PDB file of C-alpha atoms and ligand atoms in Angstrom:
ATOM      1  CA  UNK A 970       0.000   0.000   0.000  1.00 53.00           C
ATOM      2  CA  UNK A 971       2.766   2.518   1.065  1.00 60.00           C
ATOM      3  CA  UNK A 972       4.473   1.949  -2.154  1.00 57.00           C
ATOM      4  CA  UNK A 973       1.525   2.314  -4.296  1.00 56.00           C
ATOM      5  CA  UNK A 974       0.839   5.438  -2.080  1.00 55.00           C
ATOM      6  CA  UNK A 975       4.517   6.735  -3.026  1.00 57.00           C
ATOM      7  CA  UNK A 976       4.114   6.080  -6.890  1.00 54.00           C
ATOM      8  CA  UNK A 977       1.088   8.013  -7.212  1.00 53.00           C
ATOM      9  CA  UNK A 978       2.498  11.293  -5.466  1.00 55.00           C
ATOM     10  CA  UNK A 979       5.697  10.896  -7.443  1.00 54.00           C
ATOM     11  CA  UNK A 980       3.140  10.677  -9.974  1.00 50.00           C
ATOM     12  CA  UNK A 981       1.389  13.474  -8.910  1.00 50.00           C
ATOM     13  CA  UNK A 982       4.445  15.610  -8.206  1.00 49.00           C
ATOM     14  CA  UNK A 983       5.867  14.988 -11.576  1.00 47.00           C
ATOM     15  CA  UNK A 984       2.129  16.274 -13.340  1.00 50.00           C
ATOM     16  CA  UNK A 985       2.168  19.333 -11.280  1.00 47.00           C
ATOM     17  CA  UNK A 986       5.918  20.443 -12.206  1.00 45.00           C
ATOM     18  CA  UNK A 987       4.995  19.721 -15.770  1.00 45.00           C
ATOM     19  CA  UNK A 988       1.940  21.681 -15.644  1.00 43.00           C
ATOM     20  CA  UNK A 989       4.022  24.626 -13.731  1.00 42.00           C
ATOM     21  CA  UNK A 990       6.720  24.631 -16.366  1.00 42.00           C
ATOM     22  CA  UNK A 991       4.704  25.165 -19.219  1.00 41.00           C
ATOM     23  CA  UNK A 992       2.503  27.639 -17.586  1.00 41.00           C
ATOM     24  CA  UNK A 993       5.889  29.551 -17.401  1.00 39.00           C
ATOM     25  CA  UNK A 994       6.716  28.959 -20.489  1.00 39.00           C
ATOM     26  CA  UNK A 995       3.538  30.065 -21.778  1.00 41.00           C
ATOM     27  CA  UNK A 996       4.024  33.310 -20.059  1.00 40.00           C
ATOM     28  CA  UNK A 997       7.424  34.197 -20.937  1.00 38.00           C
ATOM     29  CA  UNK A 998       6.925  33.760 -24.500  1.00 37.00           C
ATOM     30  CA  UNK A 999       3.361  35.945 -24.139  1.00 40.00           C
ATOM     31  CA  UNK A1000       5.451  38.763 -22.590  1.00 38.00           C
ATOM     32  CA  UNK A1001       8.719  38.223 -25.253  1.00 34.00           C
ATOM     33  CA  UNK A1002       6.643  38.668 -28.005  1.00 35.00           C
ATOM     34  CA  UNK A1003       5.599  42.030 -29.315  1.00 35.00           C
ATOM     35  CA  UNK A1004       3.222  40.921 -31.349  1.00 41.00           C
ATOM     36  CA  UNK A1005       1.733  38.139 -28.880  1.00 49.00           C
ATOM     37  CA  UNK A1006      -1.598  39.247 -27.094  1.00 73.00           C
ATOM     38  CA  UNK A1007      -0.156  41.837 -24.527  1.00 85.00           C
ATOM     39  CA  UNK A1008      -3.749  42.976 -24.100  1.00 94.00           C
ATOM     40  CA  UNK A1009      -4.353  39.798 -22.412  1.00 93.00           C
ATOM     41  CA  UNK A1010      -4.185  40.835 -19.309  1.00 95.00           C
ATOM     42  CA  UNK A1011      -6.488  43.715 -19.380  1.00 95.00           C
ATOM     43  CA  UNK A1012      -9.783  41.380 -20.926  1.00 97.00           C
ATOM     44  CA  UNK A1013      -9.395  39.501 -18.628  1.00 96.00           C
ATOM     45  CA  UNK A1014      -9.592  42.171 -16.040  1.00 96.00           C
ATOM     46  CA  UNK A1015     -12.843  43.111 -17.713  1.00 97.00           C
ATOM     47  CA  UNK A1016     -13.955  39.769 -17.878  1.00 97.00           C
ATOM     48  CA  UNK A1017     -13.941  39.302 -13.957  1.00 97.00           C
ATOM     49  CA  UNK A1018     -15.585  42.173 -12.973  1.00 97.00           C
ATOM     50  CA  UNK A1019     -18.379  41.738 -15.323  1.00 98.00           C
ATOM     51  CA  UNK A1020     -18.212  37.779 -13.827  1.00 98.00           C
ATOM     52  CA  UNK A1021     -18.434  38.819 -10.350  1.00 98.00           C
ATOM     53  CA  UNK A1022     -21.179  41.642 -11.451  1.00 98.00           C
ATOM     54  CA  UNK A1023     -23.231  38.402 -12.493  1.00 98.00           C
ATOM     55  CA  UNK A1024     -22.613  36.288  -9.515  1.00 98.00           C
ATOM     56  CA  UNK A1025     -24.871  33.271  -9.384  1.00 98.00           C
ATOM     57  CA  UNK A1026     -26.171  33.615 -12.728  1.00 98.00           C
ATOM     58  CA  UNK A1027     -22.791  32.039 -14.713  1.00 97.00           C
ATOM     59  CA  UNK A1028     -25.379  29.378 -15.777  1.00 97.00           C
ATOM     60  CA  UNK A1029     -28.166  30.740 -17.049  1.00 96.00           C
ATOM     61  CA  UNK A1030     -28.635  31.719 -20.458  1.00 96.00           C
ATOM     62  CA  UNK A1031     -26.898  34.739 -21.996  1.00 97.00           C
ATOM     63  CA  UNK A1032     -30.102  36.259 -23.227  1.00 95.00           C
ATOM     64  CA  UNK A1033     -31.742  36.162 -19.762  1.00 95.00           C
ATOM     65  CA  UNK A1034     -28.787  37.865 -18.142  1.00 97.00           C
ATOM     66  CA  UNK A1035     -27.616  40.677 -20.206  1.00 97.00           C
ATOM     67  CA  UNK A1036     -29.814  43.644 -21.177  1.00 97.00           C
ATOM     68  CA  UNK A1037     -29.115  43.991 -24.982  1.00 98.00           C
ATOM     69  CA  UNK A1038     -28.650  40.441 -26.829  1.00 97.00           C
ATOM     70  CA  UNK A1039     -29.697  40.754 -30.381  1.00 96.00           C
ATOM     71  CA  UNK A1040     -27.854  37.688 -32.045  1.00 96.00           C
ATOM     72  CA  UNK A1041     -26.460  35.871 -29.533  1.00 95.00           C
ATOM     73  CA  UNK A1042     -30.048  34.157 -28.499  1.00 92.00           C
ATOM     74  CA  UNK A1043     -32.416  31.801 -29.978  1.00 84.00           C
ATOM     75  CA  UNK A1044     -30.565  28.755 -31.620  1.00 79.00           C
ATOM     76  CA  UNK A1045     -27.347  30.268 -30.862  1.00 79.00           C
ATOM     77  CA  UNK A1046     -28.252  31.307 -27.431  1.00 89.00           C
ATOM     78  CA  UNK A1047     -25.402  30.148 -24.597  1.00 95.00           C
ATOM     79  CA  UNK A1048     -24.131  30.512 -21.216  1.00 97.00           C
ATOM     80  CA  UNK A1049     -24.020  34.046 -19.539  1.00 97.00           C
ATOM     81  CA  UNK A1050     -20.250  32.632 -18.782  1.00 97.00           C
ATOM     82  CA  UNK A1051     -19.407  30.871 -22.014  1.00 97.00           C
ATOM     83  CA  UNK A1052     -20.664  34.300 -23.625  1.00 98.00           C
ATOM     84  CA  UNK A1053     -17.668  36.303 -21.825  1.00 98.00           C
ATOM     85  CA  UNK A1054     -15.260  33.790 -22.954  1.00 97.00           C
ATOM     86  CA  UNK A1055     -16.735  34.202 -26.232  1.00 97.00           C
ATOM     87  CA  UNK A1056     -15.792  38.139 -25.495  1.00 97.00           C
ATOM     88  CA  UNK A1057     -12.382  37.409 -24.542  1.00 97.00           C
ATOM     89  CA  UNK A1058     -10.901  34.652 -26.271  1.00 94.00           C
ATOM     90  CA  UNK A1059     -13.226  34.730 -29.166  1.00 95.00           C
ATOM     91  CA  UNK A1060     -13.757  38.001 -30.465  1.00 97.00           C
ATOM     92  CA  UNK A1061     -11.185  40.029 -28.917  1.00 97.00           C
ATOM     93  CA  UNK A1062      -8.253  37.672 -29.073  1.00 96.00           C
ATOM     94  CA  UNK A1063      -8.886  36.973 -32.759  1.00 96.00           C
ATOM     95  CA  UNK A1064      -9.021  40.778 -33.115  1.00 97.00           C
ATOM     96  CA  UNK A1065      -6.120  41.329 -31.507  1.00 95.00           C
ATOM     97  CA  UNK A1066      -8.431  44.060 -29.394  1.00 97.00           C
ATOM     98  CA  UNK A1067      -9.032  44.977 -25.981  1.00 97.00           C
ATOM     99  CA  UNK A1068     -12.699  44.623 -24.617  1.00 98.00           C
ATOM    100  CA  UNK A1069     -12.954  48.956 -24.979  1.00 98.00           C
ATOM    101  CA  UNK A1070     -12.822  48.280 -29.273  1.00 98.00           C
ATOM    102  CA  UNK A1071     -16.679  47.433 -29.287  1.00 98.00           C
ATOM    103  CA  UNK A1072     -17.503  48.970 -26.482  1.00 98.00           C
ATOM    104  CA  UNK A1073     -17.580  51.871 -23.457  1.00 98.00           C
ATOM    105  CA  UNK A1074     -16.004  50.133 -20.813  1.00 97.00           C
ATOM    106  CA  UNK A1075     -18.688  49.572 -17.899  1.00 95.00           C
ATOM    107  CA  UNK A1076     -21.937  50.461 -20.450  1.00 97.00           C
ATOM    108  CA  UNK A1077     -21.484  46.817 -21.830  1.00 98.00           C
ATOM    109  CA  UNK A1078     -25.116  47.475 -22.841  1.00 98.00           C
ATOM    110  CA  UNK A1079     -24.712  50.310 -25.136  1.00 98.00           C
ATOM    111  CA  UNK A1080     -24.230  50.329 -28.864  1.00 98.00           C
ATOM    112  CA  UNK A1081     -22.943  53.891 -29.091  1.00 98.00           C
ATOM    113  CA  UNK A1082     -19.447  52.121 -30.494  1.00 98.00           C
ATOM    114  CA  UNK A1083     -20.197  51.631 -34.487  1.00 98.00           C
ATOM    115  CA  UNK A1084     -17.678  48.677 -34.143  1.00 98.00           C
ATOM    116  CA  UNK A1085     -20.792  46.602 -31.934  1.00 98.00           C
ATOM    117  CA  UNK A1086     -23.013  46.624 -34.312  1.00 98.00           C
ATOM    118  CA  UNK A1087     -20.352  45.560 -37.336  1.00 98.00           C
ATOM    119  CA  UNK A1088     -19.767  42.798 -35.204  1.00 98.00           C
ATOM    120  CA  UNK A1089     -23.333  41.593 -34.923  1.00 98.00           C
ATOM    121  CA  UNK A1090     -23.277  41.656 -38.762  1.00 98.00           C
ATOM    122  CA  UNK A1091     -19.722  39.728 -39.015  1.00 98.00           C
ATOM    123  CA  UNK A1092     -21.540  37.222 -36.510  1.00 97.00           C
ATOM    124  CA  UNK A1093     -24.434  36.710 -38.718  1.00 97.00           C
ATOM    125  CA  UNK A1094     -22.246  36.547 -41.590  1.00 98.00           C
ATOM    126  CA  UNK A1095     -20.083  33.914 -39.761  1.00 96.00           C
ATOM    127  CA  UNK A1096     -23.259  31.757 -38.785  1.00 95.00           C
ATOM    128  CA  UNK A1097     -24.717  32.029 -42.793  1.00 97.00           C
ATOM    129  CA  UNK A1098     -21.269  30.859 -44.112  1.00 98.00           C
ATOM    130  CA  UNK A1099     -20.821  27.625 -42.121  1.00 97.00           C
ATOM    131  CA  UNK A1100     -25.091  26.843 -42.176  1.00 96.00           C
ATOM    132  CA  UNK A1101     -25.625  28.089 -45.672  1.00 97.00           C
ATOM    133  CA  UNK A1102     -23.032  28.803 -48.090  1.00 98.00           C
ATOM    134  CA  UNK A1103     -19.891  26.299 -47.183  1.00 98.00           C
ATOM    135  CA  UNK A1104     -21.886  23.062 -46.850  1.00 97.00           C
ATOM    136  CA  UNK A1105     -23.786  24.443 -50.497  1.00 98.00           C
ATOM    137  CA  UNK A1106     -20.205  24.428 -52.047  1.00 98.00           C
ATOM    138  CA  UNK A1107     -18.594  21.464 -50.359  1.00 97.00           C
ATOM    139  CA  UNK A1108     -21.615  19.054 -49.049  1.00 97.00           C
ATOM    140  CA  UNK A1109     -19.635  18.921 -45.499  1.00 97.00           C
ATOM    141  CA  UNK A1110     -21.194  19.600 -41.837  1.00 96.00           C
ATOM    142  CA  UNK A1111     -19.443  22.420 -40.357  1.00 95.00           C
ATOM    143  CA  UNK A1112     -20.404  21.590 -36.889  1.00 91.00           C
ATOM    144  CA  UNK A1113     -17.694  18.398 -37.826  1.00 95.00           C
ATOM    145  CA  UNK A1114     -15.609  20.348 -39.749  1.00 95.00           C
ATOM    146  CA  UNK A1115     -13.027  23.120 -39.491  1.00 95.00           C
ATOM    147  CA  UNK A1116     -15.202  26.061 -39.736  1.00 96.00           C
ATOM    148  CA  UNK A1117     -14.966  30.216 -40.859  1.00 97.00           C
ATOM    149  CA  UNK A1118     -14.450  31.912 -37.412  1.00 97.00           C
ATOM    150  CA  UNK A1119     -13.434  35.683 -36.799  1.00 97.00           C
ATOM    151  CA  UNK A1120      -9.674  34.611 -36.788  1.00 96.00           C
ATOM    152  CA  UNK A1121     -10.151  32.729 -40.454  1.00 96.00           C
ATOM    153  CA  UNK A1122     -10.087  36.301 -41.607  1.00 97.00           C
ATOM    154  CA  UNK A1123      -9.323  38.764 -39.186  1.00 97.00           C
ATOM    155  CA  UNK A1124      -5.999  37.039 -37.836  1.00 95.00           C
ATOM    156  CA  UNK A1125      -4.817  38.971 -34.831  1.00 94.00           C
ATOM    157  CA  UNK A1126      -6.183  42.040 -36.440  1.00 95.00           C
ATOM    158  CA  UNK A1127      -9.045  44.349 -35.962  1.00 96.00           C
ATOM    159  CA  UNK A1128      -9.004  44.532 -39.866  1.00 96.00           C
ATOM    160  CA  UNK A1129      -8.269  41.775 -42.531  1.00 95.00           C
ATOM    161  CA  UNK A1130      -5.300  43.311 -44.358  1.00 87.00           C
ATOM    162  CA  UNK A1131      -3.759  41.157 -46.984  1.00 70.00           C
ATOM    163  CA  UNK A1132      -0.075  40.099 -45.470  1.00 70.00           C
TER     164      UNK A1132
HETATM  165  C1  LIG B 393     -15.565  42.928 -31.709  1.00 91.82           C
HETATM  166  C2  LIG B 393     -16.480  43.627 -30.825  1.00 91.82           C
HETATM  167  C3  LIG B 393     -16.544  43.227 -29.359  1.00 91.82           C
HETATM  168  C4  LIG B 393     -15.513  43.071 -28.467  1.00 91.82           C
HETATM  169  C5  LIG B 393     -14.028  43.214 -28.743  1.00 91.82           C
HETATM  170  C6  LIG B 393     -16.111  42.773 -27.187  1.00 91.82           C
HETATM  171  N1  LIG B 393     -17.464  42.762 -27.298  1.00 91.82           N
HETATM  172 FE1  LIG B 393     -18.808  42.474 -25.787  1.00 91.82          FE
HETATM  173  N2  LIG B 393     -20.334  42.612 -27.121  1.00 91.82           N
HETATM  174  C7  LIG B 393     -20.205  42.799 -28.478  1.00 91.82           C
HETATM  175  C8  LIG B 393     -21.502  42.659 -29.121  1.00 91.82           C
HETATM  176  C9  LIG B 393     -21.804  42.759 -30.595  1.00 91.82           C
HETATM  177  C10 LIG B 393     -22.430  42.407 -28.080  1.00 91.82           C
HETATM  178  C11 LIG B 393     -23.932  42.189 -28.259  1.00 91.82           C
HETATM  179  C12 LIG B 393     -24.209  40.774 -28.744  1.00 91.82           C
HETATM  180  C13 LIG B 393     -25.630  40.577 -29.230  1.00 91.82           C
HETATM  181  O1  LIG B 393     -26.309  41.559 -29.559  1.00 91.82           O
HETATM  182  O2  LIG B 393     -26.084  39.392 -29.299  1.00 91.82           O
HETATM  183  C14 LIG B 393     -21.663  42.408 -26.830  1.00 91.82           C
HETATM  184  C15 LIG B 393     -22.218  42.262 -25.565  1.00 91.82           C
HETATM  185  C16 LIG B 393     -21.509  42.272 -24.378  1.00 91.82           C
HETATM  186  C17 LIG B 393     -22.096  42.204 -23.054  1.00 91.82           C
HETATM  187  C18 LIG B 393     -23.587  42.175 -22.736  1.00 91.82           C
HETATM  188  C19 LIG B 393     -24.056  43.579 -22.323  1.00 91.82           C
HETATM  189  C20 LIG B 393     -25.560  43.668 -22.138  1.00 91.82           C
HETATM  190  O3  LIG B 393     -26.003  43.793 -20.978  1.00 91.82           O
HETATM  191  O4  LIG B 393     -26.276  43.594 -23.144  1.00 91.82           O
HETATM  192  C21 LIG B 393     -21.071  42.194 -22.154  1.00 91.82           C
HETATM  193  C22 LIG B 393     -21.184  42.137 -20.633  1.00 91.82           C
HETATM  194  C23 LIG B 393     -19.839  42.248 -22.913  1.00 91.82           C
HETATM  195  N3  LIG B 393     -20.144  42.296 -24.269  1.00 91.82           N
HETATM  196  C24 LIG B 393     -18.592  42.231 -22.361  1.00 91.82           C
HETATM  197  C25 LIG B 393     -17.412  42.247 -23.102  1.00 91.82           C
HETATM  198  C26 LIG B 393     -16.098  42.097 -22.515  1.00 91.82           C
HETATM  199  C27 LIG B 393     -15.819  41.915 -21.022  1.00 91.82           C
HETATM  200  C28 LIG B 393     -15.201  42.185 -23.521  1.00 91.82           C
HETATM  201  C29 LIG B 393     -13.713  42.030 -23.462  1.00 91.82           C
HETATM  202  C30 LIG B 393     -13.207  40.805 -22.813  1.00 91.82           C
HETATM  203  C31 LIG B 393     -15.958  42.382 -24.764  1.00 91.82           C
HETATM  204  N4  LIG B 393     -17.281  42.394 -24.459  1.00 91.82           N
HETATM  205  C32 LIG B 393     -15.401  42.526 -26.027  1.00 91.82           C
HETATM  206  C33 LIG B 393     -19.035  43.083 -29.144  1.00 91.82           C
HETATM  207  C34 LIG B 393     -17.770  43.012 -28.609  1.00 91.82           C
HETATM  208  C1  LIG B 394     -15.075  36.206 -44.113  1.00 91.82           C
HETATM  209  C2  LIG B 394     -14.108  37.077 -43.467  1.00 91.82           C
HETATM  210  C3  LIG B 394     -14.472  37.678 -42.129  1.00 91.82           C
HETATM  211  C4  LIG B 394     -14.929  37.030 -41.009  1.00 91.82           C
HETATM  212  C5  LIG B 394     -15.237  35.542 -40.831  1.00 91.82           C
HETATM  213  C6  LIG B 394     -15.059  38.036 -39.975  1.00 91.82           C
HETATM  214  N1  LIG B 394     -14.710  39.263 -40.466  1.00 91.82           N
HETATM  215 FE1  LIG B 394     -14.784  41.032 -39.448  1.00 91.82          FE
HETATM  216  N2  LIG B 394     -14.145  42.009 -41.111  1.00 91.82           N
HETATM  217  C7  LIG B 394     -13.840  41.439 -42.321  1.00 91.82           C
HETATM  218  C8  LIG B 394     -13.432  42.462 -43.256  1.00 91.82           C
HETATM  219  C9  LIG B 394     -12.985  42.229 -44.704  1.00 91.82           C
HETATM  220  C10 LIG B 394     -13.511  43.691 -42.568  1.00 91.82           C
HETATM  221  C11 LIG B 394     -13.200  45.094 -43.088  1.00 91.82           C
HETATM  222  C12 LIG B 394     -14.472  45.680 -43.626  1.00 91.82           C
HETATM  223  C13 LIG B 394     -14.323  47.127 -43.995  1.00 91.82           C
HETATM  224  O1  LIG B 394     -13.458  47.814 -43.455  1.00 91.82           O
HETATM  225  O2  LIG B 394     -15.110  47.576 -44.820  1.00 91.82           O
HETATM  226  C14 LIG B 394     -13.978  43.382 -41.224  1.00 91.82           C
HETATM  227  C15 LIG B 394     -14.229  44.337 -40.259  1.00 91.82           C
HETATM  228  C16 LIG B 394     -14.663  44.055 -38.959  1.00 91.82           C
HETATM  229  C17 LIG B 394     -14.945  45.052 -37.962  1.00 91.82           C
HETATM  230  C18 LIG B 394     -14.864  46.571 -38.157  1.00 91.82           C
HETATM  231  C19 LIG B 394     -13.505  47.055 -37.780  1.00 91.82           C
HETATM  232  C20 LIG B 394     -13.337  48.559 -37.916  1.00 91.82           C
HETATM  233  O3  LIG B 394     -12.554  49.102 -37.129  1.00 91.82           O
HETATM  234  O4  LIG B 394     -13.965  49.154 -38.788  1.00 91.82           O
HETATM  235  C21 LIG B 394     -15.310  44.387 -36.829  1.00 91.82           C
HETATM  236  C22 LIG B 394     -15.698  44.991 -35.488  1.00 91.82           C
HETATM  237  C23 LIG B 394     -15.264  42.971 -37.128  1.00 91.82           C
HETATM  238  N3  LIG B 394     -14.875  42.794 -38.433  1.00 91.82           N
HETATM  239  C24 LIG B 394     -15.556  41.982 -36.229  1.00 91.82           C
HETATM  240  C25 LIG B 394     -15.608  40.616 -36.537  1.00 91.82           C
HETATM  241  C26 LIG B 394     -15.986  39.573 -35.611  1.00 91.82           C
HETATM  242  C27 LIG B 394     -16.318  39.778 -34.148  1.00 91.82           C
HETATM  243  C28 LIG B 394     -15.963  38.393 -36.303  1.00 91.82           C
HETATM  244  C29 LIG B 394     -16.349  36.991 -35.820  1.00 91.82           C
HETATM  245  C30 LIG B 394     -17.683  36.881 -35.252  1.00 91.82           C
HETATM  246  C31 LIG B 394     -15.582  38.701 -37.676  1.00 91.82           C
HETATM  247  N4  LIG B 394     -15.357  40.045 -37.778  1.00 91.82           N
HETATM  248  C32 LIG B 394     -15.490  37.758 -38.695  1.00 91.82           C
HETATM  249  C33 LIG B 394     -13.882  40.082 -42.610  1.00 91.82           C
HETATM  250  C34 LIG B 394     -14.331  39.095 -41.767  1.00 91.82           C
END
């Protein structure tokens, strides 16, 4: 028994160094590179306040929680927390923006940015080209296959740019 007890917190011991090392690794490379997502940080900041604004309510739909949902819902409707993933390392990641591109930092609700609304559109565009027009080309299921997502295009950038 003690021996068994011994292998599985060498075990153990071993997983969590791994895991520590390339969590460092991970960072030092995020902060080396100037092109890497040094805005990280900051969404994230964003994200947890608006998470701890919504306490007790992670679960519920997206739609029920937040005041102005006009494409997120219905068939597409999600978590109120898998929604401000979606925010952060969805949409802003694949940017390469900061949560304050779309929108007024604290007025989440508003749509006095011009970039919100384009986004709804890109979302509705991104949702007609993997129902509609990619499996009317190809004959595939793009909830199986690799799909169009912001980053297909966008890249790291707020605008597509050819290089
Ligand atoms: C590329 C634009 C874009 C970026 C960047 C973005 N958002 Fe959003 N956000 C939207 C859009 C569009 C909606 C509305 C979605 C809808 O109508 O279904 C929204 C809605 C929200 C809402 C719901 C507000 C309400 O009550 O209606 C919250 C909260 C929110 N975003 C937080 C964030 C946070 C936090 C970040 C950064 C981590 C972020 N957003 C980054 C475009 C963006
Ligand atoms: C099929 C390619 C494609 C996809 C997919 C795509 N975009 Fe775009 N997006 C573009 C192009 C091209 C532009 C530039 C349009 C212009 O300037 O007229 C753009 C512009 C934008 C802008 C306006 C930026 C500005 O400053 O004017 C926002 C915001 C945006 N996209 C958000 C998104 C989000 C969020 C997603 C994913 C839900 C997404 N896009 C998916 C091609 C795409």
């Amino acid at each position: 028994m003690r021996i068994l007890f011994a292998i599985v917190m060498m075990v153990t011991l071993v997983e969590i160094s791994a895991f520590s090392l390339i969590r460092t690794e991970k960072t030092s490379l995020k902060n080396m590179s100037i092109s890497g997502d040094s805005l990280e940080l900051d969404r994230l900041k964003y994200m947890n306040e608006v998470m701890a604004s919504i306490k007790g309510k992670e679960k519920w739909p997206a739609d029920s929680v937040f005041k102005n949902i006009k494409v997120i819902k219905g068939k597409g409707n999600i978590s109120a927390e898998h929604f401000l993933w979606m925010m952060n390392w969805g949409w802003s990641a694949e940017l390469g923006v900061s949560c304050d591109h779309c929108h007024i930092i604290g007025r989440w609700e508003s749509d006095e940015l011009y970039t919100k609304d384009i986004a709804r559109g890109m979302w509705n565009m991104r949702v007609k080209i993997n129902s509609e027009i990619l499996p009317a080309i190809t004959g595939k299921n793009y909830d199986t296959n690799p799909m169009v997502t912001c980053i297909t295009c966008h890249r790291g950038k707020p605008i597509p740019t050819e290089q």
